[in-house]
XYZ file of C-alpha atoms in Angstrom:
510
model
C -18.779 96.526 81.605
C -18.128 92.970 79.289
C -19.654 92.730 76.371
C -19.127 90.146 73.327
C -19.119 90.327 69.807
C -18.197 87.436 67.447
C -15.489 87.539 64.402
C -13.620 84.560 62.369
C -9.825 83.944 61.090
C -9.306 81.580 58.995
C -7.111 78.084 59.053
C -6.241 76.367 55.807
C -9.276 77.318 53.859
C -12.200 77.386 56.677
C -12.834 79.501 59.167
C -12.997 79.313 62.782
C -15.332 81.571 65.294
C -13.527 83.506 67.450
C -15.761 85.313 70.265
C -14.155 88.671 71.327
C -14.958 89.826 75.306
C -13.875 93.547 75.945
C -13.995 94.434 79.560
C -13.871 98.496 80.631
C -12.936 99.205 84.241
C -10.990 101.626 86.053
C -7.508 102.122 85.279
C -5.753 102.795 82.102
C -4.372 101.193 78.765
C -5.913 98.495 76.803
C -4.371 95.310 76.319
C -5.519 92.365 73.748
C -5.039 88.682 74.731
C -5.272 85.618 72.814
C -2.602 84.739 70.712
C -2.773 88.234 68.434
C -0.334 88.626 66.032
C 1.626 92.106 65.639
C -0.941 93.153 62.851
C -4.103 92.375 65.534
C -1.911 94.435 68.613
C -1.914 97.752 66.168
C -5.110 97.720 65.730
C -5.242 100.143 68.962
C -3.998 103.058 67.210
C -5.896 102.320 64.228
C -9.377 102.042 66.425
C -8.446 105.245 68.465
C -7.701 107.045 65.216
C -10.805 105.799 63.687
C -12.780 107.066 66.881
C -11.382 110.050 67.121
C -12.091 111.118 63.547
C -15.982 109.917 64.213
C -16.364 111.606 67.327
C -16.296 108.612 68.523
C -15.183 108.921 73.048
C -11.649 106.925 73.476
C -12.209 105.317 76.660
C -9.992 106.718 79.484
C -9.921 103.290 81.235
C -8.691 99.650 81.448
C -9.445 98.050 78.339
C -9.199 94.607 78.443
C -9.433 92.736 74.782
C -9.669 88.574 74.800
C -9.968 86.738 71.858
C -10.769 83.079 72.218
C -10.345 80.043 72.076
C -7.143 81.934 73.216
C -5.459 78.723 71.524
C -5.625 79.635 68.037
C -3.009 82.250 66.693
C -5.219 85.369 65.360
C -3.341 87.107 62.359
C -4.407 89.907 60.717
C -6.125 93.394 60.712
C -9.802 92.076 59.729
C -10.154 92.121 63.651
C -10.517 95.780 63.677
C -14.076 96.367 63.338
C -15.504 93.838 65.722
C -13.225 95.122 68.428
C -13.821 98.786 67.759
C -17.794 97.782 67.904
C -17.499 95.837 71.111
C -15.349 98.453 72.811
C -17.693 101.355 71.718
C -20.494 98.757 73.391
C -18.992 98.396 76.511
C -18.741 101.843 77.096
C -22.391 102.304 76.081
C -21.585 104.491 73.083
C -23.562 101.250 71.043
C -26.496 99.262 71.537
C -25.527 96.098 71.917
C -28.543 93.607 72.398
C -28.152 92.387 69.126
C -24.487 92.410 68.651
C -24.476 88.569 69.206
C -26.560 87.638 65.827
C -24.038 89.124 63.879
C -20.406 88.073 62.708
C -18.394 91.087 62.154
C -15.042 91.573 60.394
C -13.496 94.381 58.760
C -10.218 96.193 58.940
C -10.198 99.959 59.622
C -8.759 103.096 58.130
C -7.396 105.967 60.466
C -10.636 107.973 59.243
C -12.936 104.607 59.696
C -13.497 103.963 56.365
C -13.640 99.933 55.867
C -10.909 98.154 53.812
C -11.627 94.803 51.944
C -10.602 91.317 53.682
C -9.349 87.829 52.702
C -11.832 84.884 52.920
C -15.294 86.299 53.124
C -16.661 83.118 51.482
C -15.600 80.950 53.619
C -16.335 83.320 56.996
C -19.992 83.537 55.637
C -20.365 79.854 55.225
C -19.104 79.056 59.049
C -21.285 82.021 60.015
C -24.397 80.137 58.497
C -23.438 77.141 59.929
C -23.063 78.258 63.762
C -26.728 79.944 63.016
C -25.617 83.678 63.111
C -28.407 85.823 61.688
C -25.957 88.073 59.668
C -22.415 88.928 58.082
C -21.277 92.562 58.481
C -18.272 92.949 56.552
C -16.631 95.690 54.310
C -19.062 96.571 51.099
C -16.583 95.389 48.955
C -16.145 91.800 49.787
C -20.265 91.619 50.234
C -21.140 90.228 47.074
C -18.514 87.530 47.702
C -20.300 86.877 51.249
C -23.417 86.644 49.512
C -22.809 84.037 47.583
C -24.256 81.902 50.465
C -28.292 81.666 50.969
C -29.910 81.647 53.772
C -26.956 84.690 55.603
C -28.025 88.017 55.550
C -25.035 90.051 54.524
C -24.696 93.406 54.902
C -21.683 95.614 53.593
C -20.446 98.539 55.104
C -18.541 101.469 54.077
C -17.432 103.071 57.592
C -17.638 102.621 61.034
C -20.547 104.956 61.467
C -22.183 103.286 59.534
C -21.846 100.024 61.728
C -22.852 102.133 64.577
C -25.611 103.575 63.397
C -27.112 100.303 62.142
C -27.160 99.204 65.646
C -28.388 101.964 67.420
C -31.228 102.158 65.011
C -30.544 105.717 63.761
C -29.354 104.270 59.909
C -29.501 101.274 57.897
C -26.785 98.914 56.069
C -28.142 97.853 52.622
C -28.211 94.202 52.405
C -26.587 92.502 49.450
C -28.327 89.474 47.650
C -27.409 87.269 44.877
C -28.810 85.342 42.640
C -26.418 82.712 42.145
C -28.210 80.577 39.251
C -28.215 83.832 37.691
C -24.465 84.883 38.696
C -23.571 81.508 37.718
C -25.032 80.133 34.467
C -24.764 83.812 32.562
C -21.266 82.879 32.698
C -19.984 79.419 33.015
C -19.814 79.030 29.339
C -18.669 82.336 28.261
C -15.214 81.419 26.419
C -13.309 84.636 24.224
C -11.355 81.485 22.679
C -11.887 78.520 21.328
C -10.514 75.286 19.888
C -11.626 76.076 16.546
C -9.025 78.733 16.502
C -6.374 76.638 16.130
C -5.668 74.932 12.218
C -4.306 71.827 12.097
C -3.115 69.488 15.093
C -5.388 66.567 14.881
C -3.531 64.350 16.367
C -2.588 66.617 19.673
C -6.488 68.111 19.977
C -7.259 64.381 20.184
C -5.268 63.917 22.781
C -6.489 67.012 24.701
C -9.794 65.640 24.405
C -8.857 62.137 25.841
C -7.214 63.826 28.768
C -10.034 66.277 29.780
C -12.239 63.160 28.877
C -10.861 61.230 31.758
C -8.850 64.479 33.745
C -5.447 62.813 32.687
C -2.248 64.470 32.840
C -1.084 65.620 29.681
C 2.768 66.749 28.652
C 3.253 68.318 25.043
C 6.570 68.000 23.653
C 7.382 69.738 20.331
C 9.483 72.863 18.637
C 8.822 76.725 19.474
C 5.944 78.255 17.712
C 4.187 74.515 16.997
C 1.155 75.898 19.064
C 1.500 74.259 22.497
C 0.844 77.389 24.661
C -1.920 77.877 22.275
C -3.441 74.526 22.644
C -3.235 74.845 26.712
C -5.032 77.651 26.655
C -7.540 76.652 25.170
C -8.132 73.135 27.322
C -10.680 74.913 30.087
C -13.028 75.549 27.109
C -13.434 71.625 26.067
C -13.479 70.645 29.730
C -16.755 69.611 31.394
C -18.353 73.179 33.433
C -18.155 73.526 36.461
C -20.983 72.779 39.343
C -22.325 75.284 41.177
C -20.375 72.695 44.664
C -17.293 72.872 42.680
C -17.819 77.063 41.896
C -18.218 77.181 45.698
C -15.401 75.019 46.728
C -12.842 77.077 43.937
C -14.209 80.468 45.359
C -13.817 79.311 48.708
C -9.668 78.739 47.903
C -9.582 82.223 46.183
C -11.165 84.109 48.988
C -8.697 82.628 51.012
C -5.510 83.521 48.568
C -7.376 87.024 48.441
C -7.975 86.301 44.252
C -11.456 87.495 44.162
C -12.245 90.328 42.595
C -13.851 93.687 44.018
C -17.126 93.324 41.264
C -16.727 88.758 41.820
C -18.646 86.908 43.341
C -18.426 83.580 42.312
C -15.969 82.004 40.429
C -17.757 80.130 37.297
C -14.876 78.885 35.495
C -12.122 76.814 35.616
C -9.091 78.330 37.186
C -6.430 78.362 34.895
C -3.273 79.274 36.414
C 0.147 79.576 34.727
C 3.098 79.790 37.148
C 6.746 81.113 35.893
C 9.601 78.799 35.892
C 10.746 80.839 38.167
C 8.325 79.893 40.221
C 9.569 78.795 44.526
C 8.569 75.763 46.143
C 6.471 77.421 48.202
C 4.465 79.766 45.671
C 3.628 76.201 44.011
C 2.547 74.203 46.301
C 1.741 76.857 49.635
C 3.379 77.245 52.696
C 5.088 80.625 54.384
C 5.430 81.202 57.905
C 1.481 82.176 57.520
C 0.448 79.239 55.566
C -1.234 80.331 51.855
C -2.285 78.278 48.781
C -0.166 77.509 46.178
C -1.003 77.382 42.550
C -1.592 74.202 42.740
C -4.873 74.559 45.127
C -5.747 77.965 42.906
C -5.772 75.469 40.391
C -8.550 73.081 42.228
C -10.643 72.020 39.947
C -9.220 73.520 36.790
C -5.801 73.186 34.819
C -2.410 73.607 35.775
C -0.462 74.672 32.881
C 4.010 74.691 33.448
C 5.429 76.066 30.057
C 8.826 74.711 29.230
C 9.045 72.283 32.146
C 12.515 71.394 32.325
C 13.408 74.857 32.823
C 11.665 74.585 36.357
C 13.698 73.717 39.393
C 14.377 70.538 39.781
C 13.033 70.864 43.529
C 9.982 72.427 42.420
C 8.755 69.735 40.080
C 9.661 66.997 42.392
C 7.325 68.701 45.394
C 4.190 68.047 43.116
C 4.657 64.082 42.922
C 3.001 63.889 46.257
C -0.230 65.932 45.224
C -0.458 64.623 41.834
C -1.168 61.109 43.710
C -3.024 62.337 47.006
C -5.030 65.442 45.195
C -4.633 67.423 48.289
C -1.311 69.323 50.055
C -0.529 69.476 53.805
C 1.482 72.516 55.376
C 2.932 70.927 58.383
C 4.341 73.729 61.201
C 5.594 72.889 64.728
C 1.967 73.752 66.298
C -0.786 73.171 63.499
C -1.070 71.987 59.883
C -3.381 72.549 57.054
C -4.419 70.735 54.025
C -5.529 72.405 50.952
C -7.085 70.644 48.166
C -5.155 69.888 44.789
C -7.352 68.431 42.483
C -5.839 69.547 39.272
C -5.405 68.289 35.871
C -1.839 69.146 35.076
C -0.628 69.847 31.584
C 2.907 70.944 30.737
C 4.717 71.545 27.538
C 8.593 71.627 26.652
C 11.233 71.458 23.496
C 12.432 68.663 22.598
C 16.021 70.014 23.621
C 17.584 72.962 24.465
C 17.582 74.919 21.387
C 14.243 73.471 20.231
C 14.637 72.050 16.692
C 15.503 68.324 17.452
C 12.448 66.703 16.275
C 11.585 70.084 13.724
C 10.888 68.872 9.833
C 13.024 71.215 8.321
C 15.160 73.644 11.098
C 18.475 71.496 12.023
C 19.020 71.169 15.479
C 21.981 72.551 17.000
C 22.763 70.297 20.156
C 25.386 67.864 20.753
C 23.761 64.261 22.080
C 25.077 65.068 25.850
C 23.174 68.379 25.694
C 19.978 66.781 24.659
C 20.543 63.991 27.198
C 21.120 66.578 30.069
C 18.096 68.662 29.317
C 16.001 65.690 29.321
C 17.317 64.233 32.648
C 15.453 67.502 34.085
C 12.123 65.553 33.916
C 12.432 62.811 36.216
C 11.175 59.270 35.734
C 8.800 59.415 38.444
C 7.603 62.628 37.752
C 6.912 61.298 34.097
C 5.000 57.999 35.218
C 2.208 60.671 36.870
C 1.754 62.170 33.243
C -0.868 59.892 31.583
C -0.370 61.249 28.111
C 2.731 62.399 26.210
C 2.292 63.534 22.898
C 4.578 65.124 19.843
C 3.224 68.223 18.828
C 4.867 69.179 15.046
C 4.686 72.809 13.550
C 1.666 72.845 10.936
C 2.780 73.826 7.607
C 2.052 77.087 6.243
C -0.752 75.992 3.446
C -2.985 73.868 6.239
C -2.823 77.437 8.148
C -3.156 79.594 5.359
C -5.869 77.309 3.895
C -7.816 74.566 5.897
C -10.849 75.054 6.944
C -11.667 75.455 10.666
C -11.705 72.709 12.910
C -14.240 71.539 15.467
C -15.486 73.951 17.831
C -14.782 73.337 21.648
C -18.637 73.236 22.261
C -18.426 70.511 19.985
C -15.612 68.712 21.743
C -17.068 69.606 24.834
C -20.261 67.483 24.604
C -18.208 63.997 23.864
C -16.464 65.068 27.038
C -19.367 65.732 29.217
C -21.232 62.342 27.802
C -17.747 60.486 28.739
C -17.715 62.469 32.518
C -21.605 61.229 32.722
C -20.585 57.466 32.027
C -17.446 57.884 34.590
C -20.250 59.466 36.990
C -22.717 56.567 36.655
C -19.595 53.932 37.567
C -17.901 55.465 39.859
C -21.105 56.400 42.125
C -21.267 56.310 45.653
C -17.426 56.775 45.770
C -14.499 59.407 45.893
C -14.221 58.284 42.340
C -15.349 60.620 39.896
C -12.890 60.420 36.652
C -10.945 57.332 35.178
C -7.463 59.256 35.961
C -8.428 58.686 40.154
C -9.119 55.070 39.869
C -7.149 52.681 42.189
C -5.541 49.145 41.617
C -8.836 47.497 42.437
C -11.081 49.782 39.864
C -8.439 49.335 37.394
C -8.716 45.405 37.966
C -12.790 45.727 37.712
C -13.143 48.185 34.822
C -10.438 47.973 32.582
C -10.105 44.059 31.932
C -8.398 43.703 28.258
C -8.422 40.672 25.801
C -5.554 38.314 25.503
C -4.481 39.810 21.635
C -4.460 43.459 23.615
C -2.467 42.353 26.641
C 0.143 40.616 24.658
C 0.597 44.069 22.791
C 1.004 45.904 25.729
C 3.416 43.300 27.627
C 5.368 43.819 24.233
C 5.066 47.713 24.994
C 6.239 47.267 28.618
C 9.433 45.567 27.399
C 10.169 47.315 25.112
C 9.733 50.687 26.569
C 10.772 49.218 30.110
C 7.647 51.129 31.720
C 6.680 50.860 35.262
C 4.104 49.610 36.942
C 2.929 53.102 37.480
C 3.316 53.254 33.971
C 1.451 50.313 33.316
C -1.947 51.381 35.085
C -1.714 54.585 33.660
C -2.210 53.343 30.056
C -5.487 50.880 31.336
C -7.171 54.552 32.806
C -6.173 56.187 29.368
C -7.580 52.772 27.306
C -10.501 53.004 29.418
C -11.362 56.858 28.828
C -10.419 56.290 24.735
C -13.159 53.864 24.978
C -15.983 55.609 27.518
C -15.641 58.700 24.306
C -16.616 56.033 22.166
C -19.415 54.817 24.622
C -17.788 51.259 24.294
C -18.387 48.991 27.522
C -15.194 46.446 26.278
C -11.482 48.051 26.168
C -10.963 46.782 22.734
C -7.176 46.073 20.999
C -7.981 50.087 19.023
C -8.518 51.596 22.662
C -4.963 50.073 24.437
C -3.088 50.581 21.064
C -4.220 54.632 21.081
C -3.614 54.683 24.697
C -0.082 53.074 24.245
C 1.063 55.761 21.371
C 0.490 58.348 24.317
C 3.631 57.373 25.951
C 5.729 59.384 23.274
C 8.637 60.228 25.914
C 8.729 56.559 27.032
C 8.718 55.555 23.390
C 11.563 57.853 22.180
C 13.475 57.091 25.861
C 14.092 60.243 26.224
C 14.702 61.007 22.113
């Protein structure tokens, strides 16, 4: 008997249908065909245990298992339920009339208890879109799956309970969300907050220019100045997050296998910190089963690399390409797959190796060549895709001891939102959506300066010898210094602050 049940795998971060035929006829052993990986071939044993243990009848015949398009490698063990379903099918142990409405995945226990998978989001969002009528899937990933409107998802426990849902003899709870609900409870739900941190006017400033316009943004300053402290606290001035972009960043976390047992959708922005230690691959994604990097589990949010030039050389110079394209593509001898990278990288370092170069009153204890060689980490290029370099100094003890709060990041937050809104309204009707993304011709159209401000910064360019790169990167920061201030016209005041963001260039180097 042939019957066929429909499951999903996943390549790069969307999901693919995969219809699964089981044939019983006389003879004996079961084989699975279709590009399986070793993890889909032992599902046997893991079926027949789970059968066994549910009473379930092992059938004593040829069983023949195709998974197709027989094309597309299948990797994993989430194929264990559908096949266990369709087998106990074709040997009439399940009803299957209405096996076809329903996308099933799941991986089994010996006693048939169901064990979470990766990338329920985006498995229910294909599933919606080929018109299946439900999503069976472990209970645990459900309120992930459910996410989507207009699915019925239903989560399961066991196997039994899959089987008795379609022979009508029990009933799988279905799981519904309401995601305005899920969502806005918690999109603005911060446990810090820039008004935490005393002093730094000059460097919050500059935070705010950068999340104004999603700039790049490098800190450089002495240990315990409050860099770390400052990154931290970025997502809470940056504008919230849409309920498209909450999809799109839960969709890349399903995938990496991030979300949470209790999450359903992710409502704020990722914030991910690699090590230094940190491979090439755990950055940007890749392995011989191709995963995302931090850099697409930061999509949409902040990157944050703590003393940078302590990073690998190799490491720092694999981002260059993202940080221009916002996306990454893992290239392998039969497929590739992108994964977005839209991230707003900030980074922070010392100003030499044992930190107290550019410190007020601890003497630093470098020679010149050590200083030189430390800095030399950090390559040009790498630097000309950092908009904004800024000196952060420690703050002395009676501004922490004794000055009042400073603005809160609610506060801070709305001048960034009403700067995104003007961005918005320019940039409509194109990829566009921030000054940091615009190209040569935007930059041409939007950020025309007087002659008294481009004679300043052809004097900057000299003197600094900054690159073209360099160059157009001050006009984006110019034009976000002025879109905070609501200004149409990038005045002299806007290129001059946009200018003193190019610390490193300005120091070459210190």
């Amino acid at each position: 008997m042939l019957v066929k049940s429909y499951g999903s795998t996943l390549q790069g971060i969307d999901a693919i249908t995969i219809t699964i035929e089981v044939n019983v006829s006389p003879g004996v052993q079961m084989f699975i065909v279709g590009l399986p990986d070793n993890a889909v071939r032992e599902s046997q044993q893991r079926i027949f245990s789970a059968f066994e243990n549910n009473k379930y009848k092992i059938p004593g015949k040829k069983v023949i298992v195709n998974m197709a398009p027989a094309n597309i490698r299948k990797e994993g063990s989430y194929f264990d339920l559908p096949i266990a379903v369709t087998i106990l099918a074709a040997t009439e142990q399940l009803v299957s009339e209405n096996l076809s409405e329903f996308l099933i995945m799941g991986e089994l226990s010996l006693d048939g208890s169901l064990m979470p998978i990766r990338g329920a989001l985006p498995m229910a969002l294909k599933a919606k879109e080929e018109g299946f009528k439900g999503f069976i899937l472990p209970r645990r990933n459900a309120k992930e799956a459910a996410v989507v409107e207009g699915l019925k998802v239903y989560g399961a426990e066991s196997l039994k309970e899959v089987v008795d849902f379609f022979n009508g003899t029990g009933k799988l709870e279905q799981v519904t969300i309401d995601i305005e609900t899920e969502f806005y409870d918690k999109y603005a739900d911060f446990n810090i907050d820039f008004s935490d941190v005393r002093g730094q006017d000059g460097a919050k400033r500059a935070l705010e220019v950068a999340a104004a316009g999603g700039h790049n943004i490098l800190m450089i300053g002495p240990p315990g100045a409050g860099k770390t402290m400052l990154a931290k606290r970025m997502g809470t001035i940056m504008p919230l997050m849409s309920i498209e972009e909450a999809l799109e960043t839960t969709k890349i976390h399903s995938v990496a296998g991030k979300i949470g047992v209790e999450n359903g959708l992710l409502t704020k922005r990722p914030f991910r910190s690699p090590h230094h230690t940190v491979s090439n691959v755990a950055l940007v994604g890749g392995g011989s089963n191709p995963q995302p990097g931090e850099i697409s589990l930061a999509h949409n949010g902040i990157l944050f690399l703590d003393e940078l030039p302590e990073y690998s050389r190799s490491v720092l110079e694999v981002m260059r390409q993202p940080l221009e394209d916002r996306e990454i593509t893992i290239a392998r001898s039969k497929y590739s797959v992108r994964y977005p990278a839209n991230f707003m990288l900030i980074a922070s370092m010392n100003p030499c190796p044992c930190g107290y170069y550019t410190h007020p009153t601890k003497e630093c204890t470098c020679k010149p060549g050590e200083i030189k060689r430390y800095m030399s980490k950090i390559s040009g290029p790498l630097l000309d895709r950092i908009d904004i370099h800024v000196e952060v100094l420690p703050v002395e003890f009676s501004d922490l001891s004794q000055k009042p709060k400073g603005e809160s990041s609610a506060e801070i937050r709305d001048r960034v939102i009403k700067a995104r809104a003007i961005q918005a309204k320019r940039f409509k009707g194109t990829s566009v959506y921030s000054n940091a993304m615009m190209g040569t011709r935007q930059i041409e159209r939007y950020c025309v300066i007087d002659k008294r401000s481009r004679e300043l910064l052809c004097a900057a360019i000299e003197k600094m010898n900054l690159s073209a790169r360099a160059y157009h990167r001050i006009l984006k920061v110019a034009r976000t210094i002025a879109d905070l201030e609501e200004s149409d016209v990038l005045s002299f005041v806007h290129v001059s602050e946009a200018i003193q963001y190019r610390a490193f260039d300005r120091e070459q180097g210190y």
